[in-house]
Coordinates of C-alpha atoms in Angstrom, one line a residue:
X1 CA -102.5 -28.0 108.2
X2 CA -101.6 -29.3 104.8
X3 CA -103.9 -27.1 103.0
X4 CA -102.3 -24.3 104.8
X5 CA -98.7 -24.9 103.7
X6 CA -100.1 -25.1 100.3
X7 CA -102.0 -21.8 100.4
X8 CA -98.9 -20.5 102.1
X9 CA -96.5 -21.3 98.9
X10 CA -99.6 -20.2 96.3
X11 CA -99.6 -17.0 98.2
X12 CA -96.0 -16.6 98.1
X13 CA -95.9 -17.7 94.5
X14 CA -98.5 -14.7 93.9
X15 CA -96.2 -12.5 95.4
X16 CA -93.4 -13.5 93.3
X17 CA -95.0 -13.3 90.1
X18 CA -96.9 -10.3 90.8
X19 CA -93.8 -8.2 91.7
X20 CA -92.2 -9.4 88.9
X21 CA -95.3 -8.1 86.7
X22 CA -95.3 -4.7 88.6
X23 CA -91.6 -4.2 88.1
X24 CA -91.7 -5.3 83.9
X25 CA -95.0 -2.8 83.3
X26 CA -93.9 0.0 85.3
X27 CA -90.0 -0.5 83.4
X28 CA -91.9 -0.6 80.3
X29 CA -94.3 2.1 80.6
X30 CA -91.0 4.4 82.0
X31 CA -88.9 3.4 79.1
X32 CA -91.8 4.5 76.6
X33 CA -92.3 7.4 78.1
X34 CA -88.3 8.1 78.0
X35 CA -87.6 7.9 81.7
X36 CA -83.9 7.2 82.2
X37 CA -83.2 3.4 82.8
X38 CA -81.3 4.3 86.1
X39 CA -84.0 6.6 87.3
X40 CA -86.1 3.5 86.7
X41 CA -84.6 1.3 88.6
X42 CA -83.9 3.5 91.8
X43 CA -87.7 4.2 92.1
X44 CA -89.6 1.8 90.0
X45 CA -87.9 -1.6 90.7
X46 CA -86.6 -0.8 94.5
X47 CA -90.5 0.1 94.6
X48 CA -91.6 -3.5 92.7
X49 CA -89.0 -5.6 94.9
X50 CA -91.0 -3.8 98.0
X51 CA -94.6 -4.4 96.5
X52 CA -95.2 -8.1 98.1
X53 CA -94.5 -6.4 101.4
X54 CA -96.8 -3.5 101.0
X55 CA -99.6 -6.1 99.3
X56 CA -99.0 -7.9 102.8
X57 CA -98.9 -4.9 104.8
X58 CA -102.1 -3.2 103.7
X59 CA -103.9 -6.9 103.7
X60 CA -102.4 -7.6 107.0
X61 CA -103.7 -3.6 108.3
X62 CA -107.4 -4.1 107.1
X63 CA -107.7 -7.8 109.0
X64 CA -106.0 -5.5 112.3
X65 CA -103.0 -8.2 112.1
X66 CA -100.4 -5.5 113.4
X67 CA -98.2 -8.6 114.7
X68 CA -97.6 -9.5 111.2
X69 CA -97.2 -6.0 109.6
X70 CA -94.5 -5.4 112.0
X71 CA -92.7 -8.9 111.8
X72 CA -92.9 -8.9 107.8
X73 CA -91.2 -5.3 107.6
X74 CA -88.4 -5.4 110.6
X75 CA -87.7 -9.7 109.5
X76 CA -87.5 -8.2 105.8
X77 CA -85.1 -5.6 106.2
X78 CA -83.1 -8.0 108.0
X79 CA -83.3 -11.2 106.0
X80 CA -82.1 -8.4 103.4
X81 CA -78.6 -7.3 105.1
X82 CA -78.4 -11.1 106.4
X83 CA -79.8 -13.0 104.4
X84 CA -79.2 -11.1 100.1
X85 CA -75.9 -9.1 101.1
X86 CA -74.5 -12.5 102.7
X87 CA -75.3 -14.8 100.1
X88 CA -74.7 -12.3 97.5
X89 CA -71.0 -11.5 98.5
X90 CA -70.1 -15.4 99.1
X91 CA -71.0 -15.4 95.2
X92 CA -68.8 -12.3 94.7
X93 CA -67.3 -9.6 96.5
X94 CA -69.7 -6.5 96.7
X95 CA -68.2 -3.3 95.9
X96 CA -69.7 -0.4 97.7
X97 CA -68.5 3.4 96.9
X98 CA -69.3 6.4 95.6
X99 CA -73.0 7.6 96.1
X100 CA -74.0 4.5 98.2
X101 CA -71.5 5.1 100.8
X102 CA -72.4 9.0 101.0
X103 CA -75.9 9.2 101.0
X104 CA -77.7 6.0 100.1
X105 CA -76.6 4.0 103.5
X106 CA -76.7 7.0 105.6
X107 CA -80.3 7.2 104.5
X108 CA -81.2 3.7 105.1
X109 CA -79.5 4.2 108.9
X110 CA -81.2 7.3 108.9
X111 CA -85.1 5.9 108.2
X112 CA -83.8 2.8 110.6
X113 CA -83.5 5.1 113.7
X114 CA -86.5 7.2 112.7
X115 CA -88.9 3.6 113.2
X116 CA -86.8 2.3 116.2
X117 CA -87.0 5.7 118.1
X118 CA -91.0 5.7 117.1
X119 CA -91.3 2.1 118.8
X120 CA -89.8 3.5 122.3
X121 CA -92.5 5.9 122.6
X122 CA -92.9 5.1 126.1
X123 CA -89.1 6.0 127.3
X124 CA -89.9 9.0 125.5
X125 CA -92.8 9.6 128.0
X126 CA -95.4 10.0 124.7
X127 CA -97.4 7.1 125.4
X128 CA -97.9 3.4 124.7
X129 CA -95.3 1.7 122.0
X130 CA -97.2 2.1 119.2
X131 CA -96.8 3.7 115.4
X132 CA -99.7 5.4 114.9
X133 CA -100.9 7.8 112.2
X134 CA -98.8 11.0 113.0
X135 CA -95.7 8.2 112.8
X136 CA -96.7 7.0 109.3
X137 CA -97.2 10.3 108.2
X138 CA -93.9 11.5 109.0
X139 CA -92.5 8.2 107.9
X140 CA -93.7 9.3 104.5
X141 CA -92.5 12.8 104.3
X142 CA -89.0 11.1 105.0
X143 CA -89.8 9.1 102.3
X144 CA -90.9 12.2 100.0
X145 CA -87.3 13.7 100.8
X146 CA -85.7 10.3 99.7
X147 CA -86.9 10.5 96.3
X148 CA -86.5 14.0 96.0
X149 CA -82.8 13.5 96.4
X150 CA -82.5 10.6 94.5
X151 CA -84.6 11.4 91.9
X152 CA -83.2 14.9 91.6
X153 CA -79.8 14.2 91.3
X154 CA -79.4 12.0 89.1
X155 CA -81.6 13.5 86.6
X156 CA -79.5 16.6 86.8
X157 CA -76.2 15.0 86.7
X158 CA -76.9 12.0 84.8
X159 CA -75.0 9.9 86.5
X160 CA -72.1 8.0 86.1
X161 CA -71.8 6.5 82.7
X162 CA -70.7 3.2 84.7
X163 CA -74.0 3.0 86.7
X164 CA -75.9 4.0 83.6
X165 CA -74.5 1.1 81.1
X166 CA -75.0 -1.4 84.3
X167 CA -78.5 -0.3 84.8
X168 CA -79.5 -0.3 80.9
X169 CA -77.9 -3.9 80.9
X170 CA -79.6 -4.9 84.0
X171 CA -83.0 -3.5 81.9
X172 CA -82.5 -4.7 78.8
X173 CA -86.1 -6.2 76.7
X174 CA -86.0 -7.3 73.1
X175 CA -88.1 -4.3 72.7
X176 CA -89.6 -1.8 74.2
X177 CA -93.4 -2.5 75.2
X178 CA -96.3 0.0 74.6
X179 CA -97.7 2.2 77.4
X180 CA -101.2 0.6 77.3
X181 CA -99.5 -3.4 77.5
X182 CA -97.3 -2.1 80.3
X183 CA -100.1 -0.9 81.8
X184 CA -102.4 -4.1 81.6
X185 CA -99.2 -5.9 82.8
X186 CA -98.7 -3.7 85.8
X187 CA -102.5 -4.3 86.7
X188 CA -101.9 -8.0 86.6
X189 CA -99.5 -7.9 88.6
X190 CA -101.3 -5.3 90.8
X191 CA -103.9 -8.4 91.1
X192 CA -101.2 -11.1 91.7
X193 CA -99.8 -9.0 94.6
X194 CA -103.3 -8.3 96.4
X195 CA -104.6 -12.0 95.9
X196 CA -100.8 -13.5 96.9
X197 CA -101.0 -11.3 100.4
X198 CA -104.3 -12.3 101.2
X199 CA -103.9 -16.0 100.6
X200 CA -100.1 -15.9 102.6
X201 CA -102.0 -13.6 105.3
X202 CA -104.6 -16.1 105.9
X203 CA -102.4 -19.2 105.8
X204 CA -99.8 -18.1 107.4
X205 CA -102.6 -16.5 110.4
X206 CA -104.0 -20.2 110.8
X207 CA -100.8 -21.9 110.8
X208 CA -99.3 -19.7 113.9
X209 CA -103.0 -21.0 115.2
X210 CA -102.1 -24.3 114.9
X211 CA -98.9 -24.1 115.8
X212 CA -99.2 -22.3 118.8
X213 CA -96.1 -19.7 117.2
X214 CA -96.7 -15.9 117.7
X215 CA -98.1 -14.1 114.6
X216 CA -94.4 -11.7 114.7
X217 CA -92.5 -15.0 114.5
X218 CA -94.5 -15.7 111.3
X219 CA -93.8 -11.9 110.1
X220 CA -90.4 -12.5 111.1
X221 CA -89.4 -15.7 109.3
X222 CA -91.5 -16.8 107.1
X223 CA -93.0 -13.7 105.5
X224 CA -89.9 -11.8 105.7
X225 CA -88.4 -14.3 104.1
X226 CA -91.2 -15.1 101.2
X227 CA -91.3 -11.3 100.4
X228 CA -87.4 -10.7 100.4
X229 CA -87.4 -13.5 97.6
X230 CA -88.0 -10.3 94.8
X231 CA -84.4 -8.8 96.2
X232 CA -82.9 -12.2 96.7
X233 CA -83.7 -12.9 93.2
X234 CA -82.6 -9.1 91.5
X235 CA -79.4 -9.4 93.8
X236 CA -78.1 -13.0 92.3
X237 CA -79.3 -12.0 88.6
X238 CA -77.5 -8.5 89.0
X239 CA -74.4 -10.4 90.6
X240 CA -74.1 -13.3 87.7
X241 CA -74.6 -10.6 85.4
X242 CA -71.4 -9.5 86.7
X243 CA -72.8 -6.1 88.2
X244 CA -72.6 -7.0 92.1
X245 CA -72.8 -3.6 92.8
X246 CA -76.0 -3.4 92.2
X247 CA -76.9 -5.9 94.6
X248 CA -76.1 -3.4 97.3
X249 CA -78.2 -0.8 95.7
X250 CA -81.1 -3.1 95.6
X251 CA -80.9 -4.3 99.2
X252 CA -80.8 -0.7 100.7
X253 CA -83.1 0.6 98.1
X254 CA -85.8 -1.8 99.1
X255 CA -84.8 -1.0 103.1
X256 CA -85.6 2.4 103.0
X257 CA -88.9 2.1 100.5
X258 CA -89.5 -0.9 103.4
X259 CA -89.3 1.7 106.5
X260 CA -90.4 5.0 104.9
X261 CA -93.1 3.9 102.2
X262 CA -94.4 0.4 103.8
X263 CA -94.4 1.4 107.4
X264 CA -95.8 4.4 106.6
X265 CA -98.6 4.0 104.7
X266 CA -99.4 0.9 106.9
X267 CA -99.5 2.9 109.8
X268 CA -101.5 5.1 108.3
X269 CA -104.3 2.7 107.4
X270 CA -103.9 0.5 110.8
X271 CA -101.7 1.9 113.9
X272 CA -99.3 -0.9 114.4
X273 CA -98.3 -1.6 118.4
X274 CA -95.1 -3.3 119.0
X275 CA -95.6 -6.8 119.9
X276 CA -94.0 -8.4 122.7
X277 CA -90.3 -9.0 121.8
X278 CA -90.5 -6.6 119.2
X279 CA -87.9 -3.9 120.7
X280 CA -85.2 -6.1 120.9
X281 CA -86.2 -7.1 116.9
X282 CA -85.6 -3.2 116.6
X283 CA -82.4 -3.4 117.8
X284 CA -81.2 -6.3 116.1
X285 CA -82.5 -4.9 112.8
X286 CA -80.4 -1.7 113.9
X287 CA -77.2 -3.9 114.8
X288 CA -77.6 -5.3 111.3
X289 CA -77.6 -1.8 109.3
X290 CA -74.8 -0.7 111.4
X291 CA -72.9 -3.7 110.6
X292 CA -73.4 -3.2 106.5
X293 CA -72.4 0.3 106.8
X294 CA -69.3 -0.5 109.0
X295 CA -67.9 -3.0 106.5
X296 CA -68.9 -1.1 103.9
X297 CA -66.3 1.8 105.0
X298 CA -63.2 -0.8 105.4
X299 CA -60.3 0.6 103.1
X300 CA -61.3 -2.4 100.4
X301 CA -64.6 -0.2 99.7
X302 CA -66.2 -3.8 99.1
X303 CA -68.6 -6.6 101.0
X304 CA -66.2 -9.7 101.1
X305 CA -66.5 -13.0 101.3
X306 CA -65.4 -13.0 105.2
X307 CA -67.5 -10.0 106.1
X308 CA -71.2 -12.0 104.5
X309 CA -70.6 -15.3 107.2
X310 CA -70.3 -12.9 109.8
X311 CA -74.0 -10.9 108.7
X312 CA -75.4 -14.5 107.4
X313 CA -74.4 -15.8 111.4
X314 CA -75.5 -12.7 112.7
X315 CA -79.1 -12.9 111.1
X316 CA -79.7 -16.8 111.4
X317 CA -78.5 -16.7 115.0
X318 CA -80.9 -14.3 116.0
X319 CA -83.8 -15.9 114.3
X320 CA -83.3 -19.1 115.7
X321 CA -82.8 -17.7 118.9
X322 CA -86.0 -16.0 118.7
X323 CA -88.5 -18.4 117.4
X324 CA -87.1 -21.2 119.9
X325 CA -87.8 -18.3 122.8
X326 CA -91.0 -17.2 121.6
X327 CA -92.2 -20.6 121.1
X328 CA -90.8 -21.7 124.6

């Protein structure tokens, strides 16, 4: 069991480093191309912050471990509302206006209802509960409309000077690396993702073993929580930086590249059926998105201190309500 634990933090150490490779070689190979630094970091880094739980996805979808593909998406996107937006705003008040309150949220509830009305397939009369390749597949076309509009807009308006000196600031290397070093570092990193999923898959497979815990109670808690550190980390750096705005960004950036991009190119390679207990983990996940878009529309247009007990409650209440059923 001991070996286990310490696989378990390698793996997650992996992760960790790994994104954080995949997120400096992509920025750098976008800034020497001359990609806009906001561009980069509503595609590139909300896409680095998501790698470790794509990398444990796709590792988790080729060892048919569909338990733990859906526990490390669903307990990510929540440990992200509950866990980054709560700590995040005790720090400092979260501002959230503008673009994130007209599109960006509204496409995070958006791709949330897409994956919990896919998991009810059989009170839709389609079938057993199950997201199976014509799901994924979808998934990503959703996702292909995200980017278009984010993408798209904000090349053609430029976007607010504001965002843009936050994001350059947020960015900002003693110099700007070459394409072919970014490269090699976004390999590396590529390497560190694929060997950090296998080693947190297998560990953390043979510890629900021993345990006797469910493998979506492993997904839940302590992969969701391992692969959320990337956000946890870009959130708190943003928010000392004085930039808590971004934090928001990051958070439902990485939910939607989570339930469009890592869903469904999971379900493609593996249909995932939704474990026992797993609906109510849809709702909960749904309750939570709701909640960060209703406090998000209060007349202070910001994520206060008050409003990040009651998501942190809401999120460690159901956990430990959970695992304590699950394992009873």
């Amino acid at each position: 069991m001991a070996m286990n634990c310490l696989w378990l933090i390698a793996g997650l150490t992996l992760l960790m480093v790994g994104g954080e490779g995949v997120v400096r070689g992509a920025t750098g190979m976008a800034r020497a191309l001359g990609v806009s630094p906001l561009v980069i970091g509503l595609t590139v880094v909300a896409f680095g912050t998501s790698a470790p739980e794509l990398a444990v996805n796709l590792i988790a979808a080729f060892q048919d471990r569909p338990a733990i593909s859906f526990g490390n998406i669903i307990g990510s996107n929540m440990a992200n509302i509950g866990v980054i937006v709560g700590v995040t705003a005790l720090v400092r008040p979260i501002p959230v206006r503008g673009v994130m309150i007209q599109r960006e949220i509204p496409m995070m509830l958006l791709a949330t209802t897409a994956v919990v009305i896919m998991g009810f397939d059989r009170i839709l009369g389609v079938g057993t509960d199950t997201y199976d390749r014509a799901d994924g597949l979808l998934l990503l076309m959703l996702f292909l409309v995200f980017l278009y509009y984010t993408v798209g807009d904000f090349v053609r308006q430029r976007a607010q000077r504001s965002a843009n000196r936050a994001a350059a600031e947020m960015f900002e290397t003693e110099a700007p690396e070459s394409v072919v070093s970014s490269s090699l570092m976004t390999a590396l990193g590529m390497i560190g993702l694929i060997w950090g999923a296998d080693l947190t898959v297998d560990s953390a497979a043979s510890l629900a073993r021993h345990f006797g815990v469910p493998e979506v109670i492993v997904g839940l808690t302590v992969l969701a929580v391992g692969t959320s550190l990337p956000e946890l980390v870009a959130s708190m750096m943003a928010t000392l930086r004085g930039h808590a705005e971004l934090a928001i960004g990051n958070v439902v950036g990485s939910n939607i590249f989570n339930l469009l991009l890592v869903f469904g190119v999971t379900a493609l390679v593996n249909p995932i059926e939704v474990p026992p207990g797993g609906h109510l983990d849809l709702a909960v996940m749904a309750l939570l998105s709701l909640m960060l878009f209703g406090v998000s529309m209060t007349r202070s247009e910001q994520v206060i201190r008050g409003e990040s007990i009651l998501l942190l409650i809401t999120y460690l209440g159901y956990l430990t309500w959970r695992s304590v059923q699950a394992m009873g």
